[in-house]
Amino acid sequence: MANKIEMTSMERVLTTLGFKEPDRVPFFLCLSMYGAKEFNISIKEYFSKAENVVEGQLKMREKYRHDCIYTFFYAPIEVEAWGGEVIYFDDGPPNSGTPIIKKNEDIDRIQVPEVRKSLVLKNVLKATELLKKNVGDKVPIIGVVMSPFSLPVMQLGFEKYLNLLYFDKVYFQKLMQINEKFCIEWANAQLDAGATAICYFDPFASPMMIPRELYLKTGFHTAKRTISSIKGPTATHLASGRAIGILDDLFNTGTNIVGVSAEENIGDIKKGCYNKLTVLGNFNGIEMRHWNAKETETKVKETIALAGKGGGFILSDNHGEIPWQVPEDVLLRISEAVHKWGRYPLQWVDK
Amino acid sequence: MLMNRIIDFKQALYSINRLEAEKILAQCVEEAENTMEVIEGLVVRTLDEIGSEWEEGRVSLSQVYMSGVICEELVDQLLLPQSQKRKNQPRMAIAVLEDHHLLGKRIVCSVVRASGYELIDYGHGLMVDDIVERVVRDKIQIMLISTLMLSSALKVKDLKKKLNDLGAPTKVIVGGAPFRLDYQLCKDVDADGAAVTAAETIGVIKKVVDSIG
């Protein structure tokens, strides 16, 4: 069969989201801090200017020929907007510092940031606007929010949040109301600025983190309310957390895409959500640092063979962020292998 | 006898029923010859099963955390932290290297203490040199390192090298997501052992203790 006419990245992604086969398997390299390598500057300096991120994203897309622009800066940027501290590293993603909520009663007094007045969030919006001007409708721009249900891990710290979730329903609900309002405003501001879709990071929803029964009483409702108010498509990403066991629940939140963990079989996940959710994943980012040429090609082929047929699939890593330590050569080889083996129809899979 | 109580004890922990867990533990202590036998046979075994169930995807981290905290409190009531009955060998400490993700360390602390061991908590966000200085000062024999970020995990190699250069005989045991996602990483950073779950740490500690002799 003749190869299909070359599509733009946007056409490719929209086709796969419609559970049809595009010209080739779309792939997202979730490159965030990695852009600092393009300028040989520190991660902190890289994120200090929207223009750096714009140029970094464009350079990396040209180099790796992947199918998205990713406007994710770093996870604690939202708590930074709430007045929290960010701790930078030379070779890894920034962390959030001392939690802004020290005791549950602080939730009564917490100041919710206005998205369009926050310097750090405005920086992301500016980068999104500039990137949109540059790529137009040819490449999807993926904006990012922390889910209102997972943000408290940084707002309170893990342990305090677990105690809030289990033992203080009143303050938990109050915090969800506040966070939902912020998250919706933040997501929609990114869409207004030019983002095509929003990656809704919700690692706390994974059955690895809390039992499904608890998720159904808590984070599920939060996600359903929030996602229904976000004026664009969403990808729910559990950031390496397993999704199996809650796939139907995630679908019922109204999301369109699910990020798959490296610890689960992407073929099984695909079968479980075909025609409902597009699967995104699931390269093991930690192992990618030592993949050789043969291994890289094998991983690409294996993943495409498991999940590629029929569309509804975007090849990516399992965490939503390529680690700093993954060599550029590995990314180039992934790209090469996707361009070679990802051409639809995937006749080689049947052979 | 203790084997028969594991299911009930585990159920009490999963439903965060501290009173029921305490009741079961108290009954077992009353019927047993010594407290350590109950801690080993009931608490450690239950936490080990919970760890395995988490690895298999049958329970969540929040249940592992809650179970560890309850067991730590219950064992603290039986054995005061400074009690002679605690397994006070070897000298052991725990820290989160460089990064600021604390839950893993908290769970490991609970499980280790609930298993009758004592350990010093050095905290989080510590650089390699901070840890080396404390390890040498406190003559630590087993250093437990928890990490969440790959960049932090890779710095264990530097930690091991600096300890070796100083002639410290300290064994370094690692844990955290990067080590679970890539088994090769433990070897790459020259760690003396890795634990996939908090409960697995106990088995690794025992092996290291045996190797120290």
Coordinates of C-alpha atoms in Angstrom, one line a residue:
Chain A
M1 CA 0.0 0.0 0.0
A2 CA 1.3 3.5 -0.9
N3 CA 2.4 5.7 1.9
K4 CA -0.1 8.4 3.0
I5 CA 0.4 12.0 2.2
E6 CA 2.6 13.7 4.8
M7 CA 0.5 15.4 7.4
T8 CA 1.3 18.3 9.7
S9 CA 1.8 17.4 13.3
M10 CA -1.6 18.9 14.2
E11 CA -3.3 16.8 11.5
R12 CA -1.4 13.7 12.7
V13 CA -2.4 14.2 16.3
L14 CA -6.1 15.1 15.6
T15 CA -6.3 12.0 13.3
T16 CA -5.0 9.7 16.0
L17 CA -7.3 11.3 18.6
G18 CA -10.2 10.4 16.3
F19 CA -9.1 6.7 16.5
K20 CA -7.9 6.7 12.9
E21 CA -4.5 6.0 11.5
P22 CA -2.6 9.1 10.4
D23 CA 0.4 9.1 8.1
R24 CA 2.7 7.9 10.9
V25 CA 2.6 7.4 14.7
P26 CA 2.7 10.8 16.4
F27 CA 5.3 11.2 19.1
F28 CA 5.7 13.7 21.9
L29 CA 9.1 14.4 23.5
C30 CA 8.1 16.1 26.7
L31 CA 11.1 18.4 26.8
S32 CA 11.0 21.0 29.5
M33 CA 14.3 21.9 31.4
Y34 CA 16.1 20.0 28.6
G35 CA 15.9 23.2 26.6
A36 CA 18.6 24.8 28.8
K37 CA 21.1 22.5 27.0
E38 CA 20.4 24.3 23.7
F39 CA 21.9 27.5 25.2
N40 CA 24.4 25.9 27.7
I41 CA 22.8 27.9 30.5
S42 CA 21.5 26.9 33.9
I43 CA 18.0 25.6 34.2
K44 CA 17.1 28.6 36.5
E45 CA 18.3 31.1 33.9
Y46 CA 16.6 29.2 31.1
F47 CA 13.2 29.5 32.7
S48 CA 13.7 33.2 33.7
K49 CA 12.8 34.4 30.2
A50 CA 9.8 33.3 28.1
E51 CA 12.0 34.0 25.0
N52 CA 14.5 31.3 26.1
V53 CA 11.7 28.7 26.3
V54 CA 10.3 29.8 22.9
E55 CA 13.6 29.5 21.2
G56 CA 14.4 26.2 23.1
Q57 CA 11.1 24.6 22.1
L58 CA 11.5 25.6 18.4
K59 CA 15.2 24.4 18.3
M60 CA 14.3 21.1 19.9
R61 CA 11.4 20.5 17.6
E62 CA 13.6 21.1 14.6
K63 CA 16.3 18.8 15.9
Y64 CA 14.1 15.9 17.1
R65 CA 11.2 16.3 14.6
H66 CA 8.6 15.4 17.1
D67 CA 4.9 16.4 17.1
C68 CA 4.3 18.9 19.9
I69 CA 5.4 22.1 21.5
Y70 CA 5.4 21.7 25.3
T71 CA 5.0 24.8 27.4
F72 CA 5.6 23.0 30.8
F73 CA 8.2 25.0 32.8
Y74 CA 8.4 23.1 36.1
A75 CA 6.0 21.5 38.5
P76 CA 6.3 24.0 41.4
I77 CA 5.6 27.0 39.2
E78 CA 2.0 27.0 40.4
V79 CA 2.9 27.0 44.1
E80 CA 5.4 29.7 43.3
A81 CA 2.5 31.8 42.0
W82 CA 0.8 31.1 45.4
G83 CA 3.9 32.5 47.2
G84 CA 5.8 29.2 47.6
E85 CA 9.5 28.6 47.3
V86 CA 11.2 26.9 44.3
I87 CA 14.5 25.1 44.7
Y88 CA 16.6 24.8 41.5
F89 CA 19.2 22.2 40.6
D90 CA 21.9 22.1 37.9
D91 CA 20.8 18.8 36.5
G92 CA 17.2 18.0 37.5
P93 CA 13.7 19.5 37.7
P94 CA 13.1 22.2 40.3
N95 CA 11.5 21.1 43.5
S96 CA 9.0 23.0 45.7
G97 CA 10.4 24.1 49.1
T98 CA 8.7 24.7 52.4
P99 CA 5.0 24.0 52.0
I100 CA 2.8 27.2 52.0
I101 CA 0.0 25.5 54.1
K102 CA 1.5 24.6 57.4
K103 CA -1.7 23.7 59.2
N104 CA -5.2 23.0 57.9
E105 CA -6.6 26.3 59.3
D106 CA -4.2 28.1 56.9
I107 CA -6.6 27.0 54.1
D108 CA -9.1 29.7 55.4
R109 CA -6.5 32.4 54.9
I110 CA -4.8 31.3 51.7
Q111 CA -4.4 33.9 49.0
V112 CA -5.4 32.5 45.6
P113 CA -3.2 34.1 42.9
E114 CA -4.7 35.9 40.0
V115 CA -3.3 34.1 37.0
R116 CA -2.9 37.2 34.8
K117 CA -1.2 39.2 37.6
S118 CA 1.3 36.5 38.5
L119 CA 4.8 37.2 37.1
V120 CA 5.8 33.5 36.7
L121 CA 2.5 32.4 35.2
K122 CA 2.5 35.4 32.8
N123 CA 5.9 34.2 31.7
V124 CA 4.3 30.9 30.6
L125 CA 1.5 32.7 28.9
K126 CA 3.9 34.9 27.0
A127 CA 5.9 31.9 25.8
T128 CA 2.6 30.2 24.7
E129 CA 1.6 33.3 22.7
L130 CA 4.9 33.6 21.0
L131 CA 5.0 29.9 20.2
K132 CA 1.5 30.1 18.8
K133 CA 2.5 33.0 16.5
N134 CA 5.4 30.9 15.3
V135 CA 3.8 27.5 14.7
G136 CA 0.2 28.6 14.0
D137 CA -2.1 25.6 13.6
K138 CA 0.5 23.2 12.3
V139 CA 1.8 21.9 15.7
P140 CA -0.2 21.3 18.8
I141 CA 0.9 23.3 21.8
I142 CA 0.5 21.4 25.0
G143 CA -0.1 23.5 28.1
V144 CA 0.1 22.1 31.6
V145 CA -1.8 22.3 34.9
M146 CA -1.4 20.4 38.2
S147 CA -4.8 19.0 39.1
P148 CA -6.5 20.6 42.0
F149 CA -6.4 17.1 43.7
S150 CA -2.6 16.7 43.2
L151 CA -1.4 20.3 43.8
P152 CA -1.8 19.9 47.6
V153 CA 1.2 17.5 47.6
M154 CA 3.3 20.7 47.1
Q155 CA 1.0 23.0 49.0
L156 CA 1.0 21.0 52.2
G157 CA 3.6 18.2 51.7
F158 CA 2.7 14.6 51.1
E159 CA 2.2 13.5 54.7
K160 CA 0.1 16.4 55.8
Y161 CA -2.0 16.0 52.6
L162 CA -2.7 12.3 53.2
N163 CA -3.8 13.2 56.8
L164 CA -6.1 16.0 55.4
L165 CA -7.5 13.6 52.8
Y166 CA -8.3 10.9 55.3
F167 CA -9.2 12.8 58.5
D168 CA -10.4 16.3 57.7
K169 CA -13.1 16.3 55.0
V170 CA -14.2 19.9 55.7
Y171 CA -10.8 21.4 55.0
F172 CA -10.2 19.0 52.1
Q173 CA -13.4 20.2 50.4
K174 CA -12.4 23.9 51.0
L175 CA -9.0 23.3 49.5
M176 CA -10.5 21.6 46.5
Q177 CA -12.9 24.5 45.9
I178 CA -10.1 27.0 45.9
N179 CA -7.8 24.8 43.8
E180 CA -10.4 24.0 41.2
K181 CA -11.2 27.7 40.7
F182 CA -7.5 28.4 40.2
C183 CA -6.8 25.4 38.0
I184 CA -9.7 26.3 35.6
E185 CA -8.6 29.9 35.3
W186 CA -5.0 28.8 34.7
A187 CA -5.9 26.2 32.1
N188 CA -8.2 28.5 30.2
A189 CA -5.7 31.3 30.2
Q190 CA -3.2 29.0 28.5
L191 CA -5.8 28.0 26.0
D192 CA -6.6 31.7 25.3
A193 CA -2.9 32.3 24.8
G194 CA -2.7 29.6 22.1
A195 CA -2.4 26.2 23.8
T196 CA -4.2 23.5 21.8
A197 CA -4.7 21.1 24.8
I198 CA -4.0 20.9 28.5
C199 CA -2.0 18.2 30.2
Y200 CA -3.8 17.6 33.5
F201 CA -1.1 16.2 35.8
D202 CA -2.9 14.1 38.4
P203 CA -0.4 11.6 39.9
F204 CA -2.3 11.4 43.1
A205 CA -5.3 9.8 41.3
S206 CA -3.2 6.7 40.4
P207 CA -4.2 3.5 42.3
M208 CA -0.5 3.4 43.2
M209 CA -1.1 6.4 45.4
I210 CA -4.6 6.0 46.8
P211 CA -7.2 3.3 46.7
R212 CA -9.7 3.6 43.8
E213 CA -12.6 3.8 46.3
L214 CA -11.1 6.9 47.9
Y215 CA -10.4 8.4 44.5
L216 CA -14.0 7.9 43.5
K217 CA -15.1 9.8 46.6
T218 CA -12.6 12.6 46.1
G219 CA -10.3 13.3 43.1
F220 CA -12.7 11.9 40.6
H221 CA -15.3 14.5 41.4
T222 CA -12.7 17.2 41.4
A223 CA -11.4 16.1 38.0
K224 CA -14.9 15.9 36.5
R225 CA -15.8 19.4 37.7
T226 CA -12.5 20.9 36.6
I227 CA -12.2 19.2 33.2
S228 CA -15.7 20.1 32.3
S229 CA -14.9 23.7 32.8
I230 CA -11.6 23.6 30.8
K231 CA -12.4 25.0 27.4
G232 CA -10.3 22.5 25.4
P233 CA -9.1 18.9 25.2
T234 CA -7.3 17.5 28.1
A235 CA -4.7 14.7 28.6
T236 CA -4.7 13.2 32.1
H237 CA -1.2 12.2 33.1
L238 CA -0.4 10.2 36.2
A239 CA 3.3 11.0 35.9
S240 CA 4.6 7.4 36.0
G241 CA 1.7 6.3 38.1
R242 CA -0.3 3.2 36.9
A243 CA -3.7 3.9 35.3
I244 CA -4.9 0.4 35.0
G245 CA -7.9 -0.1 37.4
I246 CA -9.2 3.5 36.9
L247 CA -9.3 3.8 33.1
D248 CA -13.1 3.9 32.9
D249 CA -13.1 6.4 35.8
L250 CA -10.6 8.6 33.9
F251 CA -12.8 8.4 30.8
N252 CA -15.8 9.4 32.9
T253 CA -14.0 12.6 34.1
G254 CA -14.3 13.8 30.5
T255 CA -10.6 13.6 29.6
N256 CA -9.4 12.6 26.1
I257 CA -6.0 11.2 26.6
V258 CA -4.3 9.1 29.3
G259 CA -0.6 8.9 30.2
V260 CA 0.5 5.3 30.6
S261 CA 3.1 4.1 33.1
A262 CA 6.2 2.2 32.1
E263 CA 5.2 -0.3 34.7
E264 CA 2.1 -1.4 32.8
N265 CA 1.5 -3.0 29.4
I266 CA 0.5 -0.3 26.9
G267 CA -1.1 -2.9 24.7
D268 CA -3.5 -3.9 27.5
I269 CA -4.2 -0.3 28.3
K270 CA -4.9 0.4 24.7
K271 CA -7.4 -2.5 24.5
G272 CA -9.1 -1.2 27.7
C273 CA -9.7 2.3 26.3
Y274 CA -9.8 2.1 22.5
N275 CA -12.5 4.5 21.1
K276 CA -12.7 6.2 24.4
L277 CA -9.2 7.4 25.4
T278 CA -6.1 7.9 23.4
V279 CA -3.1 6.4 25.1
L280 CA 0.2 8.4 25.6
G281 CA 3.4 6.6 26.5
N282 CA 5.1 4.7 27.8
F283 CA 9.0 4.8 27.5
N284 CA 10.8 4.4 30.8
G285 CA 12.6 7.8 31.1
I286 CA 14.9 6.5 33.8
E287 CA 16.2 3.7 31.6
M288 CA 16.4 5.9 28.6
R289 CA 19.7 7.4 29.9
H290 CA 21.5 4.2 29.0
W291 CA 19.7 2.9 25.9
N292 CA 22.0 2.0 23.1
A293 CA 21.1 2.3 19.4
K294 CA 19.7 -1.3 19.1
E295 CA 17.8 -1.0 22.4
T296 CA 16.3 2.3 21.3
E297 CA 15.0 0.9 18.0
T298 CA 13.7 -2.2 19.7
K299 CA 11.8 -0.2 22.3
V300 CA 10.2 2.0 19.6
K301 CA 9.2 -1.0 17.6
E302 CA 7.8 -2.9 20.6
T303 CA 5.7 0.1 21.8
I304 CA 4.4 0.8 18.3
A305 CA 3.6 -2.9 17.8
L306 CA 1.7 -3.0 21.1
A307 CA -0.3 0.2 20.7
G308 CA 0.0 1.7 17.3
K309 CA -2.7 0.0 15.2
G310 CA -5.9 1.9 14.6
G311 CA -4.7 5.2 16.0
G312 CA -5.6 6.4 19.4
F313 CA -2.0 6.4 20.3
I314 CA 0.8 8.9 20.8
L315 CA 4.3 7.6 21.6
S316 CA 5.9 9.4 24.5
D317 CA 7.7 8.8 27.8
N318 CA 5.9 7.7 30.9
H319 CA 6.5 10.6 33.2
G320 CA 5.7 13.7 31.1
E321 CA 9.3 15.0 31.3
I322 CA 12.5 13.7 29.7
P323 CA 15.2 13.6 32.3
W324 CA 18.2 15.8 32.0
Q325 CA 20.5 12.8 31.9
V326 CA 19.0 11.2 28.8
P327 CA 21.6 11.8 26.0
E328 CA 20.6 13.7 22.9
D329 CA 21.6 10.7 20.8
V330 CA 18.9 8.6 22.4
L331 CA 16.3 11.2 21.5
L332 CA 17.6 11.5 17.9
R333 CA 17.5 7.7 17.6
I334 CA 13.9 7.6 18.9
S335 CA 13.0 10.1 16.3
E336 CA 14.7 8.2 13.6
A337 CA 13.1 4.9 14.6
V338 CA 9.6 6.5 14.8
H339 CA 10.0 8.0 11.3
K340 CA 11.2 4.6 10.0
W341 CA 8.8 2.2 11.8
G342 CA 5.9 4.4 12.6
R343 CA 4.6 4.8 9.0
Y344 CA 1.0 3.7 8.7
P345 CA -0.3 1.2 7.7
L346 CA 1.9 -0.8 10.2
Q347 CA 2.2 -3.8 7.9
W348 CA 5.5 -5.0 9.5
V349 CA 3.6 -5.5 12.8
D350 CA 1.6 -8.4 11.3
K351 CA 4.7 -10.0 9.7
Chain B
M1 CA -0.6 -18.8 65.8
L2 CA 0.9 -15.5 64.7
M3 CA 0.3 -16.5 61.0
N4 CA -3.4 -16.8 61.7
R5 CA -3.5 -13.2 62.9
I6 CA -1.7 -11.6 60.0
I7 CA -4.9 -11.4 57.9
D8 CA -6.9 -9.7 60.7
F9 CA -4.0 -7.4 61.6
K10 CA -3.5 -6.4 57.9
Q11 CA -7.3 -5.8 57.6
A12 CA -7.2 -3.5 60.6
L13 CA -4.3 -1.5 59.1
Y14 CA -6.0 -1.2 55.7
S15 CA -9.1 0.2 57.3
I16 CA -7.0 2.5 59.5
N17 CA -8.5 0.9 62.6
R18 CA -5.7 1.6 65.1
L19 CA -7.7 0.3 68.0
E20 CA -8.3 -3.1 66.4
A21 CA -4.7 -3.4 65.3
E22 CA -3.6 -2.5 68.9
K23 CA -6.0 -5.1 70.3
I24 CA -4.6 -7.9 68.0
L25 CA -1.0 -7.0 68.8
A26 CA -1.7 -6.9 72.6
Q27 CA -3.3 -10.4 72.4
C28 CA -0.3 -11.8 70.5
V29 CA 2.2 -10.3 73.0
E30 CA 0.2 -11.7 75.9
E31 CA 0.3 -15.2 74.3
A32 CA 3.9 -15.1 73.1
E33 CA 7.2 -15.8 74.9
N34 CA 8.8 -12.5 74.0
T35 CA 7.9 -9.2 72.4
M36 CA 10.5 -9.4 69.6
E37 CA 9.0 -12.7 68.4
V38 CA 5.6 -10.9 67.9
I39 CA 7.2 -7.9 66.2
E40 CA 9.0 -10.2 63.8
G41 CA 6.2 -12.7 63.3
L42 CA 3.3 -10.3 63.1
V43 CA 4.3 -6.7 62.4
V44 CA 7.3 -7.3 60.1
R45 CA 5.6 -10.0 58.2
T46 CA 2.4 -8.0 57.8
L47 CA 4.3 -4.9 56.6
D48 CA 6.3 -7.2 54.2
E49 CA 3.0 -8.5 52.7
I50 CA 1.7 -5.0 52.4
G51 CA 4.9 -4.0 50.6
S52 CA 4.5 -6.9 48.2
E53 CA 0.9 -6.1 47.5
W54 CA 1.8 -2.5 46.7
E55 CA 4.5 -3.7 44.3
E56 CA 1.9 -6.0 42.6
G57 CA -0.5 -3.0 42.3
R58 CA -3.1 -4.4 44.8
V59 CA -2.8 -1.6 47.4
S60 CA -1.8 2.0 47.3
L61 CA 1.0 4.0 48.8
S62 CA -1.4 5.8 51.1
Q63 CA -2.3 2.4 52.7
V64 CA 1.4 1.5 53.0
Y65 CA 2.0 4.9 54.7
M66 CA -0.9 4.6 57.1
S67 CA 0.0 1.0 58.0
G68 CA 3.6 2.0 58.7
V69 CA 2.7 4.9 60.9
I70 CA 0.2 2.8 62.9
C71 CA 2.7 0.0 63.4
E72 CA 5.5 2.4 64.3
E73 CA 3.2 3.9 67.1
L74 CA 2.2 0.5 68.3
V75 CA 5.8 -0.8 68.5
D76 CA 6.9 2.4 70.2
Q77 CA 4.4 1.6 72.9
L78 CA 5.9 -1.9 73.3
L79 CA 9.5 -0.9 73.0
L80 CA 10.6 2.6 74.0
P81 CA 13.0 4.0 71.4
Q82 CA 16.0 3.5 73.7
S83 CA 14.9 0.1 74.9
Q84 CA 17.6 -2.6 75.2
K85 CA 15.2 -4.9 73.5
R86 CA 15.4 -2.9 70.3
K87 CA 17.7 -4.3 67.7
N88 CA 20.3 -1.6 68.4
Q89 CA 22.8 -3.0 65.9
P90 CA 23.9 -1.7 63.5
R91 CA 24.3 2.1 63.7
M92 CA 21.9 3.2 61.0
A93 CA 20.7 6.5 59.5
I94 CA 18.4 7.7 56.7
A95 CA 18.4 10.8 54.5
V96 CA 16.8 12.2 51.3
L97 CA 19.8 13.0 49.1
E98 CA 19.5 16.4 47.5
D99 CA 15.8 16.4 46.7
H100 CA 12.8 17.4 48.8
H101 CA 10.4 14.5 48.4
L102 CA 9.8 13.2 51.9
L103 CA 7.1 10.5 51.8
G104 CA 9.5 7.7 50.9
K105 CA 11.8 8.4 53.8
R106 CA 8.9 8.8 56.1
I107 CA 7.5 5.3 55.2
V108 CA 10.9 3.7 55.4
C109 CA 11.4 5.2 58.9
S110 CA 8.1 3.9 60.1
V111 CA 8.7 0.4 58.7
V112 CA 12.3 0.2 60.1
R113 CA 11.2 1.4 63.5
A114 CA 8.2 -0.8 63.5
S115 CA 10.5 -3.7 62.9
G116 CA 12.3 -3.0 66.1
Y117 CA 15.3 -1.1 64.7
E118 CA 16.4 2.4 65.6
L119 CA 17.8 4.8 63.1
I120 CA 18.8 8.5 63.0
D121 CA 16.8 10.7 60.6
Y122 CA 19.2 13.2 58.9
G123 CA 16.3 14.9 57.0
H124 CA 16.0 15.9 53.4
G125 CA 17.6 18.2 50.8
L126 CA 21.1 17.2 52.0
M127 CA 24.1 17.4 49.7
V128 CA 26.6 14.6 49.4
D129 CA 29.2 16.3 51.6
D130 CA 26.6 17.0 54.4
I131 CA 25.8 13.3 54.5
V132 CA 29.5 12.2 54.4
E133 CA 30.3 14.5 57.3
R134 CA 27.4 13.1 59.5
V135 CA 28.1 9.5 58.6
V136 CA 31.7 9.8 59.6
R137 CA 30.9 11.8 62.8
D138 CA 28.2 9.3 63.9
K139 CA 30.2 6.2 62.8
I140 CA 27.2 5.0 60.7
Q141 CA 27.4 1.4 59.5
I142 CA 24.3 1.4 57.3
M143 CA 23.2 4.6 55.5
L144 CA 19.7 4.5 53.9
I145 CA 19.3 6.9 51.0
S146 CA 15.9 7.8 49.6
T147 CA 15.5 9.7 46.3
L148 CA 12.8 10.5 43.9
M149 CA 14.7 12.3 41.1
L150 CA 17.1 10.6 38.8
S151 CA 19.7 13.4 39.3
S152 CA 19.7 12.8 43.0
A153 CA 19.9 9.0 42.6
L154 CA 23.0 9.3 40.4
K155 CA 24.8 11.3 43.2
V156 CA 24.9 8.2 45.3
K157 CA 28.0 7.2 43.3
D158 CA 29.8 10.3 44.6
L159 CA 28.6 9.6 48.1
K160 CA 30.0 6.1 48.0
K161 CA 33.3 7.3 46.5
K162 CA 33.8 9.9 49.2
L163 CA 33.0 7.4 51.9
N164 CA 35.4 4.9 50.5
D165 CA 38.1 7.6 50.1
L166 CA 37.8 8.4 53.8
G167 CA 38.0 4.7 54.6
A168 CA 34.5 4.6 56.1
P169 CA 33.1 1.0 56.1
T170 CA 29.6 2.3 55.7
K171 CA 27.2 0.3 53.6
V172 CA 24.8 2.4 51.5
I173 CA 21.3 1.1 50.8
V174 CA 19.2 3.0 48.2
G175 CA 15.5 3.2 47.5
G176 CA 13.0 5.3 45.7
A177 CA 11.3 5.5 42.3
P178 CA 14.4 5.7 40.1
F179 CA 15.8 2.5 41.6
R180 CA 12.4 0.8 41.1
L181 CA 12.2 1.8 37.5
D182 CA 15.7 0.9 36.6
Y183 CA 17.3 -2.1 38.4
Q184 CA 20.7 -1.3 36.7
L185 CA 20.9 2.0 38.6
C186 CA 21.8 0.5 41.9
K187 CA 24.9 -1.1 40.3
D188 CA 25.7 2.0 38.3
V189 CA 26.0 4.1 41.5
D190 CA 27.9 1.4 43.4
A191 CA 25.2 1.1 46.1
D192 CA 25.5 -1.9 48.5
G193 CA 21.9 -2.8 48.2
A194 CA 18.5 -1.5 46.9
A195 CA 15.0 -2.0 48.3
V196 CA 12.0 -1.7 45.9
T197 CA 9.6 -1.3 48.8
A198 CA 10.0 0.0 52.3
A199 CA 9.4 -3.4 53.8
E200 CA 12.0 -4.9 51.6
T201 CA 14.5 -2.6 53.4
I202 CA 14.3 -4.9 56.4
G203 CA 15.5 -7.9 54.4
V204 CA 18.3 -5.8 52.8
I205 CA 19.4 -4.5 56.3
K206 CA 19.5 -8.1 57.6
K207 CA 21.7 -9.2 54.6
V208 CA 24.1 -6.3 55.2
V209 CA 24.2 -7.0 58.9
D210 CA 25.1 -10.6 58.1
S211 CA 27.8 -9.4 55.7
I212 CA 29.3 -7.1 58.4
G213 CA 29.4 -10.1 60.7

